[in-house]
Short mmCIF file of C-alpha atoms and ligand atoms in Angstrom, two decimals:
data_model
loop_
_atom_site.label_atom_id
_atom_site.label_comp_id
_atom_site.label_asym_id
_atom_site.label_seq_id
_atom_site.Cartn_x
_atom_site.Cartn_y
_atom_site.Cartn_z
CA MET W 1 -91.19 21.16 -85.60
CA PRO W 2 -88.19 20.59 -87.79
CA ARG W 3 -87.85 23.08 -90.75
CA GLN W 4 -89.29 22.15 -94.09
CA THR W 5 -89.22 23.46 -97.66
CA VAL W 6 -91.48 25.66 -98.93
CA LEU W 7 -91.88 26.82 -102.84
CA VAL W 8 -93.35 29.93 -103.32
CA TYR W 9 -94.30 30.50 -107.23
CA ARG W 10 -96.52 33.42 -106.83
CA GLU W 11 -95.07 36.64 -105.55
CA LEU W 12 -96.26 37.18 -102.06
CA PRO W 13 -96.55 40.45 -100.06
CA GLN W 14 -93.48 40.63 -97.77
CA PRO W 15 -94.92 39.95 -94.15
CA GLN W 16 -96.60 36.87 -95.19
CA LEU W 17 -93.13 35.63 -97.14
CA ALA W 18 -91.40 36.55 -93.71
CA ARG W 19 -94.11 34.72 -92.17
CA ILE W 20 -93.17 31.64 -93.77
CA GLN W 21 -89.48 32.15 -93.80
CA ALA W 22 -89.71 32.27 -89.90
CA GLU W 23 -90.56 28.62 -89.72
CA HIS W 24 -89.31 26.90 -93.09
CA GLU W 25 -86.61 27.38 -95.75
CA VAL W 26 -88.29 29.30 -98.71
CA ILE W 27 -87.44 28.85 -102.60
CA GLN W 28 -89.21 31.40 -104.76
CA ALA W 29 -89.39 30.47 -108.40
CA ASP W 30 -92.68 31.06 -111.06
CA PRO W 31 -92.85 28.88 -113.51
CA ARG W 32 -94.47 30.88 -116.05
CA ARG W 33 -91.17 33.24 -116.06
CA GLU W 34 -88.47 31.62 -118.31
CA ASP W 35 -85.50 32.71 -116.01
CA GLN W 36 -87.46 30.86 -113.04
CA ARG W 37 -88.62 27.76 -114.64
CA GLU W 38 -85.58 25.82 -114.13
CA ALA W 39 -85.39 26.43 -110.72
CA PHE W 40 -89.05 25.73 -110.18
CA PHE W 41 -88.83 22.27 -111.07
CA GLN W 42 -85.40 21.71 -109.49
CA ALA W 43 -87.12 22.78 -106.37
CA LEU W 44 -89.74 20.14 -106.75
CA GLY W 45 -87.60 17.59 -105.91
CA ARG W 46 -87.14 18.45 -101.91
CA VAL W 47 -90.54 20.47 -101.13
CA GLN W 48 -93.00 20.06 -98.30
CA GLY W 49 -95.06 22.94 -99.43
CA MET W 50 -95.93 24.89 -102.20
CA ILE W 51 -98.22 28.01 -102.31
CA GLY W 52 -99.01 30.15 -105.33
CA SER W 53 -101.71 30.51 -107.73
CA SER W 54 -102.51 31.28 -111.59
CA VAL W 55 -100.22 28.31 -112.50
CA ARG W 56 -101.86 24.97 -113.79
CA LEU W 57 -99.96 21.83 -111.84
CA ASP W 58 -100.56 18.67 -113.33
CA ALA W 59 -99.73 14.87 -112.12
CA ALA W 60 -96.65 15.13 -113.67
CA MET W 61 -95.31 17.66 -111.43
CA LEU W 62 -96.52 16.09 -108.53
CA ASP W 63 -94.77 12.92 -109.64
CA ARG W 64 -91.54 14.88 -109.48
CA ALA W 65 -92.42 16.35 -105.89
CA PRO W 66 -92.01 13.08 -103.76
CA ALA W 67 -91.71 14.67 -100.39
CA LEU W 68 -94.80 17.13 -101.19
CA ARG W 69 -97.68 17.47 -98.40
CA VAL W 70 -99.55 20.67 -99.07
CA VAL W 71 -100.39 23.18 -101.76
CA SER W 72 -101.65 26.32 -100.99
CA SER W 73 -103.81 27.91 -103.08
CA ILE W 74 -104.34 31.78 -103.03
CA SER W 75 -107.12 31.44 -105.19
CA VAL W 76 -110.82 30.11 -104.14
CA GLY W 77 -111.09 28.47 -107.70
CA VAL W 78 -109.29 25.14 -107.65
CA ASP W 79 -109.73 24.29 -111.65
CA ALA W 80 -105.90 24.59 -111.88
CA TYR W 81 -105.16 21.63 -109.67
CA PRO W 82 -105.15 17.76 -110.70
CA LEU W 83 -107.67 16.35 -107.94
CA ALA W 84 -107.48 13.13 -108.42
CA ALA W 85 -103.88 13.21 -108.46
CA LEU W 86 -103.63 15.10 -105.02
CA ARG W 87 -105.90 12.82 -103.63
CA GLU W 88 -104.35 9.66 -104.67
CA ARG W 89 -101.03 10.92 -103.12
CA GLY W 90 -102.38 12.06 -99.87
CA ILE W 91 -101.39 15.96 -100.64
CA VAL W 92 -103.89 18.37 -99.04
CA LEU W 93 -104.99 21.19 -101.12
CA CYS W 94 -105.98 24.66 -99.55
CA HIS W 95 -107.76 27.43 -100.76
CA THR W 96 -109.34 31.12 -99.75
CA PRO W 97 -113.14 31.02 -100.01
CA GLY W 98 -114.95 33.92 -98.09
CA VAL W 99 -112.36 36.61 -97.70
CA LEU W 100 -112.82 37.89 -101.34
CA THR W 101 -116.75 36.81 -101.48
CA GLU W 102 -117.40 40.81 -101.75
CA SER W 103 -114.91 42.21 -103.56
CA VAL W 104 -115.86 39.57 -106.40
CA ALA W 105 -119.50 40.48 -106.25
CA ASP W 106 -118.37 44.46 -106.26
CA LEU W 107 -116.62 43.84 -109.38
CA LEU W 108 -119.40 41.68 -110.88
CA PHE W 109 -122.07 44.01 -110.32
CA GLY W 110 -119.65 46.82 -111.60
CA MET W 111 -119.48 45.04 -114.82
CA VAL W 112 -123.74 44.52 -114.83
CA LEU W 113 -123.85 48.46 -114.71
CA ALA W 114 -120.63 48.91 -116.98
CA THR W 115 -122.07 46.89 -119.98
CA SER W 116 -125.29 48.24 -119.73
CA ARG W 117 -124.97 52.14 -118.95
CA ARG W 118 -122.13 51.38 -121.90
CA LEU W 119 -119.59 53.23 -119.08
CA CYS W 120 -116.39 52.45 -121.07
CA ASP W 121 -117.39 53.50 -124.18
CA MET W 122 -118.98 56.70 -122.95
CA ALA W 123 -115.61 57.06 -121.01
CA SER W 124 -113.61 56.98 -124.21
CA LEU W 125 -115.66 59.47 -125.97
CA VAL W 126 -114.67 62.06 -123.44
CA ARG W 127 -111.16 61.02 -123.32
CA GLU W 128 -110.66 60.98 -127.02
CA GLY W 129 -112.23 64.17 -127.62
CA ARG W 130 -115.10 63.09 -129.36
CA TRP W 131 -117.75 64.51 -127.04
CA VAL W 132 -118.60 67.52 -129.22
CA ARG W 133 -122.64 67.46 -129.03
CA ASN W 134 -125.40 66.24 -126.58
CA VAL W 135 -125.64 62.49 -126.27
CA GLY W 136 -128.73 60.87 -128.50
CA PRO W 137 -130.17 57.51 -128.99
CA GLU W 138 -126.89 56.03 -130.24
CA GLU W 139 -124.95 56.71 -127.26
CA TYR W 140 -127.91 55.82 -124.59
CA GLY W 141 -127.44 52.70 -122.30
CA TRP W 142 -130.26 50.77 -120.80
CA ASP W 143 -131.65 50.60 -117.48
CA VAL W 144 -130.29 48.23 -115.03
CA HIS W 145 -132.62 49.00 -111.91
CA GLY W 146 -136.06 46.72 -112.08
CA LYS W 147 -134.13 44.25 -114.85
CA THR W 148 -133.91 40.57 -113.98
CA LEU W 149 -130.81 39.08 -113.19
CA GLY W 150 -129.78 35.43 -113.47
CA ILE W 151 -127.06 34.04 -111.39
CA VAL W 152 -125.60 30.41 -112.45
CA GLY W 153 -123.67 29.26 -109.47
CA TYR W 154 -125.65 30.66 -106.13
CA GLY W 155 -122.55 29.96 -103.72
CA ARG W 156 -120.76 32.56 -101.54
CA ILE W 157 -120.19 34.96 -104.44
CA GLY W 158 -123.41 34.52 -106.28
CA GLN W 159 -125.37 34.92 -103.07
CA ALA W 160 -123.66 38.45 -102.56
CA LEU W 161 -124.21 39.39 -105.97
CA ALA W 162 -128.01 38.13 -105.38
CA ARG W 163 -127.88 40.57 -102.10
CA ARG W 164 -126.66 43.72 -104.10
CA ALA W 165 -129.35 43.44 -107.23
CA ALA W 166 -132.34 42.59 -105.08
CA LEU W 167 -131.80 44.91 -102.19
CA GLY W 168 -129.84 47.89 -103.71
CA PHE W 169 -131.41 47.59 -106.95
CA GLY W 170 -134.83 46.45 -107.18
CA MET W 171 -133.99 43.60 -109.34
CA PRO W 172 -135.77 40.19 -109.66
CA VAL W 173 -133.35 37.79 -108.98
CA VAL W 174 -133.16 34.18 -110.98
CA TYR W 175 -131.02 31.55 -109.79
CA HIS W 176 -129.65 28.14 -110.43
CA ALA W 177 -127.11 25.88 -108.72
CA ARG W 178 -125.96 22.62 -108.72
CA ARG W 179 -127.92 21.51 -105.49
CA PRO W 180 -130.98 23.11 -103.89
CA VAL W 181 -129.98 26.15 -101.58
CA GLY W 182 -132.41 28.80 -100.37
CA SER W 183 -132.19 32.59 -101.91
CA GLY W 184 -130.43 34.18 -98.62
CA LEU W 185 -133.44 37.11 -99.37
CA PRO W 186 -136.37 38.25 -98.08
CA PRO W 187 -139.61 36.33 -99.49
CA GLY W 188 -140.33 36.91 -103.04
CA LYS W 189 -136.96 38.59 -103.66
CA ALA W 190 -135.21 35.77 -105.51
CA ARG W 191 -136.69 32.17 -107.21
CA ALA W 192 -134.83 29.04 -108.37
CA ALA W 193 -135.10 27.63 -111.52
CA GLY W 194 -133.20 24.97 -113.88
CA LEU W 195 -130.48 26.46 -116.20
CA ASP W 196 -132.92 26.79 -119.21
CA GLU W 197 -135.23 28.57 -117.27
CA LEU W 198 -133.16 31.06 -115.82
CA LEU W 199 -131.58 31.77 -119.66
CA GLU W 200 -135.08 32.78 -120.97
CA ALA W 201 -136.14 34.63 -117.96
CA ALA W 202 -132.82 36.77 -117.26
CA ASP W 203 -132.12 40.04 -118.67
CA PHE W 204 -128.59 39.56 -117.38
CA VAL W 205 -126.94 36.28 -116.96
CA VAL W 206 -124.16 36.32 -114.50
CA LEU W 207 -122.03 33.07 -114.16
CA VAL W 208 -120.27 32.42 -111.05
CA LEU W 209 -119.66 28.69 -110.70
CA PRO W 210 -116.63 26.52 -110.76
CA LEU W 211 -115.14 25.14 -113.89
CA THR W 212 -115.46 21.18 -113.87
CA ASP W 213 -115.81 18.83 -116.30
CA SER W 214 -119.94 19.31 -116.13
CA THR W 215 -119.25 23.05 -116.47
CA ARG W 216 -116.73 23.18 -119.18
CA GLY W 217 -118.59 24.70 -122.09
CA LEU W 218 -121.98 24.94 -120.59
CA ILE W 219 -122.88 28.04 -122.01
CA GLY W 220 -122.27 27.40 -125.82
CA PRO W 221 -125.00 27.92 -128.90
CA GLN W 222 -128.23 25.91 -127.27
CA ALA W 223 -128.17 28.19 -124.02
CA PHE W 224 -127.25 31.43 -126.16
CA ALA W 225 -130.33 30.33 -128.42
CA ARG W 226 -132.57 30.34 -124.67
CA MET W 227 -131.56 33.87 -123.62
CA LYS W 228 -133.80 36.91 -124.14
CA PRO W 229 -132.87 38.55 -127.47
CA GLY W 230 -130.71 41.67 -126.25
CA ALA W 231 -129.34 40.04 -122.91
CA ILE W 232 -126.19 41.14 -121.37
CA LEU W 233 -123.80 38.26 -120.51
CA ILE W 234 -120.88 38.23 -117.76
CA ASN W 235 -118.51 35.76 -117.12
CA GLY W 236 -116.87 36.18 -113.72
CA ALA W 237 -116.31 32.35 -113.27
CA ARG W 238 -113.56 31.15 -115.60
CA GLY W 239 -113.07 31.14 -119.40
CA PRO W 240 -113.84 27.56 -120.60
CA ILE W 241 -117.29 27.58 -119.35
CA VAL W 242 -118.21 29.75 -122.30
CA GLN W 243 -117.83 28.61 -125.74
CA GLU W 244 -115.99 31.55 -126.99
CA ARG W 245 -116.97 30.91 -130.69
CA ALA W 246 -120.77 30.62 -129.87
CA LEU W 247 -120.30 33.97 -127.59
CA LEU W 248 -118.90 35.78 -131.01
CA ASP W 249 -121.82 34.83 -132.86
CA ALA W 250 -124.59 35.63 -130.39
CA LEU W 251 -122.96 38.94 -130.43
CA GLU W 252 -123.07 39.07 -134.35
CA SER W 253 -126.77 38.24 -134.53
CA GLY W 254 -128.08 40.50 -132.01
CA ARG W 255 -129.14 38.01 -129.53
CA LEU W 256 -126.67 39.33 -127.01
CA ARG W 257 -126.65 43.12 -126.53
CA ALA W 258 -123.10 42.92 -124.90
CA ALA W 259 -120.78 40.68 -122.66
CA GLY W 260 -118.57 41.34 -120.13
CA LEU W 261 -115.86 39.10 -119.53
CA ASP W 262 -113.43 38.82 -116.50
CA VAL W 263 -111.72 35.37 -117.27
CA PHE W 264 -110.53 33.68 -120.59
CA ASP W 265 -109.48 30.26 -121.91
CA VAL W 266 -106.36 31.65 -122.14
CA GLU W 267 -104.75 34.37 -119.55
CA PRO W 268 -103.45 36.96 -120.41
CA LEU W 269 -105.57 37.32 -123.59
CA PRO W 270 -103.35 36.49 -126.77
CA PRO W 271 -102.85 39.70 -128.92
CA ASP W 272 -104.75 38.39 -131.54
CA SER W 273 -108.00 37.19 -129.71
CA PRO W 274 -111.41 38.41 -131.48
CA LEU W 275 -112.38 39.06 -128.03
CA ARG W 276 -109.83 41.77 -127.19
CA GLY W 277 -111.07 44.75 -129.48
CA HIS W 278 -114.93 43.84 -129.79
CA PRO W 279 -116.89 46.77 -129.49
CA ARG W 280 -119.60 45.00 -127.36
CA ILE W 281 -117.38 43.06 -125.00
CA LEU W 282 -116.12 44.70 -121.94
CA ALA W 283 -112.75 42.62 -121.23
CA LEU W 284 -111.10 42.94 -117.89
CA PRO W 285 -107.75 41.28 -116.89
CA HIS W 286 -109.07 38.90 -114.15
CA ILE W 287 -109.69 41.41 -111.39
CA GLY W 288 -112.67 39.85 -109.24
CA SER W 289 -110.67 39.97 -106.31
CA ALA W 290 -107.98 42.55 -107.34
CA THR W 291 -107.84 44.81 -104.60
CA HIS W 292 -105.45 45.97 -101.76
CA GLU W 293 -107.38 44.69 -98.90
CA THR W 294 -108.64 41.34 -100.59
CA ARG W 295 -105.35 40.17 -102.08
CA THR W 296 -103.83 40.95 -98.88
CA ALA W 297 -106.32 38.87 -97.18
CA MET W 298 -105.99 35.99 -99.55
CA ALA W 299 -102.50 35.86 -98.80
CA ALA W 300 -102.48 35.72 -95.28
CA MET W 301 -105.28 32.92 -95.51
CA ALA W 302 -103.08 30.96 -97.75
CA VAL W 303 -99.90 31.22 -95.69
CA ASP W 304 -102.25 30.33 -92.70
CA ASN W 305 -103.41 27.37 -94.43
CA LEU W 306 -100.00 26.38 -95.52
CA LEU W 307 -98.13 26.73 -92.13
CA ARG W 308 -101.09 25.09 -90.51
CA VAL W 309 -100.50 21.96 -92.45
CA LEU W 310 -96.73 21.64 -92.32
CA ARG W 311 -97.08 22.23 -88.08
CA GLY W 312 -99.40 19.07 -88.54
CA GLU W 313 -102.52 21.21 -87.42
CA ALA W 314 -105.98 21.52 -89.69
CA PRO W 315 -106.22 24.07 -91.82
CA ALA W 316 -108.88 26.81 -91.94
CA ALA W 317 -109.94 25.87 -95.53
CA ALA W 318 -108.97 22.58 -97.26
CA TYR W 319 -110.83 21.66 -100.40
CA PRO W 320 -112.68 18.43 -100.03
CA LEU W 321 -111.08 16.12 -102.27
CA GLY W 322 -113.28 13.14 -101.44
N1 LIG M 401 -113.04 36.63 -111.48
C1 LIG M 401 -112.60 36.19 -110.66
O1 LIG M 401 -111.44 36.85 -110.70
C2 LIG M 401 -112.88 35.11 -109.50
C3 LIG M 401 -113.67 34.23 -109.94
N2 LIG M 401 -114.16 33.10 -109.12
C4 LIG M 401 -114.80 31.96 -109.81
O2 LIG M 401 -115.99 32.15 -108.75
C5 LIG M 401 -116.26 30.10 -108.51
C6 LIG M 401 -117.22 30.44 -107.45
O3 LIG M 401 -116.72 31.40 -106.22
P1 LIG M 401 -117.62 30.87 -104.78
O4 LIG M 401 -118.85 31.48 -104.72
O5 LIG M 401 -116.68 31.17 -103.66
O6 LIG M 401 -117.76 29.30 -104.72
P2 LIG M 401 -118.98 28.36 -103.88
O7 LIG M 401 -118.42 27.15 -104.04
O8 LIG M 401 -119.40 28.87 -102.95
O9 LIG M 401 -120.12 28.60 -105.05
C7 LIG M 401 -120.29 28.07 -106.38
C8 LIG M 401 -121.69 27.34 -106.73
O10 LIG M 401 -121.49 26.82 -107.87
C9 LIG M 401 -122.83 25.80 -107.92
N3 LIG M 401 -122.72 24.78 -108.97
C10 LIG M 401 -121.18 24.10 -109.37
N4 LIG M 401 -121.21 23.17 -110.18
C11 LIG M 401 -122.42 23.55 -110.59
C12 LIG M 401 -122.89 23.23 -111.85
N5 LIG M 401 -122.60 22.03 -112.60
N6 LIG M 401 -123.93 23.84 -112.18
C13 LIG M 401 -124.62 25.01 -111.85
N7 LIG M 401 -124.15 25.37 -110.50
C14 LIG M 401 -122.96 24.96 -109.90
C15 LIG M 401 -122.42 25.24 -106.35
O11 LIG M 401 -123.75 24.90 -106.26
C16 LIG M 401 -122.41 26.63 -105.92
O12 LIG M 401 -123.82 27.17 -105.49
C17 LIG M 401 -114.64 29.61 -108.39
O13 LIG M 401 -114.77 28.67 -108.40
C18 LIG M 401 -113.95 30.53 -109.14
O14 LIG M 401 -114.13 29.88 -110.14
C19 LIG M 401 -113.89 33.46 -108.00
C20 LIG M 401 -112.84 34.48 -107.41
C21 LIG M 401 -112.50 35.49 -107.93
O1 LIG M 402 -109.88 32.96 -106.38
C1 LIG M 402 -110.03 32.84 -107.29
O2 LIG M 402 -110.55 31.65 -107.92
C2 LIG M 402 -109.64 33.78 -108.46
O3 LIG M 402 -110.03 33.84 -109.45
C3 LIG M 402 -108.30 34.28 -108.05
O4 LIG M 402 -107.60 34.30 -109.16
P1 LIG M 402 -106.43 33.54 -109.86
O5 LIG M 402 -106.87 31.86 -109.34
O6 LIG M 402 -105.04 33.72 -109.15
O7 LIG M 402 -106.08 33.56 -111.05
#
């Protein structure tokens, strides 16, 4: 196989970078860094492969990359990629499903616990020296065990979350997916429902579905109006699935007790975002898959995918472009 050229647009662990360098020429340039932008666009003209994540690629970029054969994303979500433009040009898109499932489910369940038991507020009480008497009703949280968990998007991560909730915490699970899917749990532990029915039944609504044209803005004023008073919303999917103004209104009106957000319309969250200092929002810096073990596994899988396509072999996880 002749050596080809690969553009690495997000930092990779050294051993994974070395695997690519053993077979191909590597250019490293991250377009989000002002000092590397020029190099990134220059490189597009000569690359056969690209690997990275968290950068929105568009059709105009692909037009500047006539030799491109594969884009390997270090993520499972593919909302940052122009799917139709990739398909038209015959470019293979790869992603990393599966290897991050359990870590993301851990984080989502952690957010359920943290919002309901007010872990971050209570930890700041201690840290800031405000723990000067026994806690009282002002500081109490709410139980998690036995409450109903609604999961919107019942794929790999949604099902891993359901196992934690149903088998570990005795929580009845209600789930909603685009296509009918079995619960994967013993009988009586979980039931499928339409979105409206789920919103009406759940004490916690967890979003873990892809961002697409049909899910953008899905959770807006009408969805919040259906939720139980005192419900908690966790968004572990993508920011634009939730309408930000409607979320703030639902917190203001008391419809929502709290929200846990790992994802936002703009990331990193801008300094003037009203979500940032809100007392009932637990905002995290997109850490669903951010553990040493999982990020290492994601990088390894993304490099495998890339190298396979460049060798003319089938990758483990090509995203179906239709
Ligand atoms: N917070 C974070 O760091 C992370 C977030 N994610 C997000 O989680 C998403 C899900 O990942 P997986 O579970 O691996 O994907 P998956 O493809 O296994 O599951 C997605 C589920 O969403 C459902 N779905 C799709 N469109 C829908 C719609 N319009 N209405 C209702 N359900 C719909 C599908 O039927 C499927 O059940 C990713 O696309 C990504 O956006 C993934 C990893 C980390
Ligand atoms: O795997 C995913 O979809 C993730 O959310 C990982 O984060 P990223 O896409 O790198 O912002």
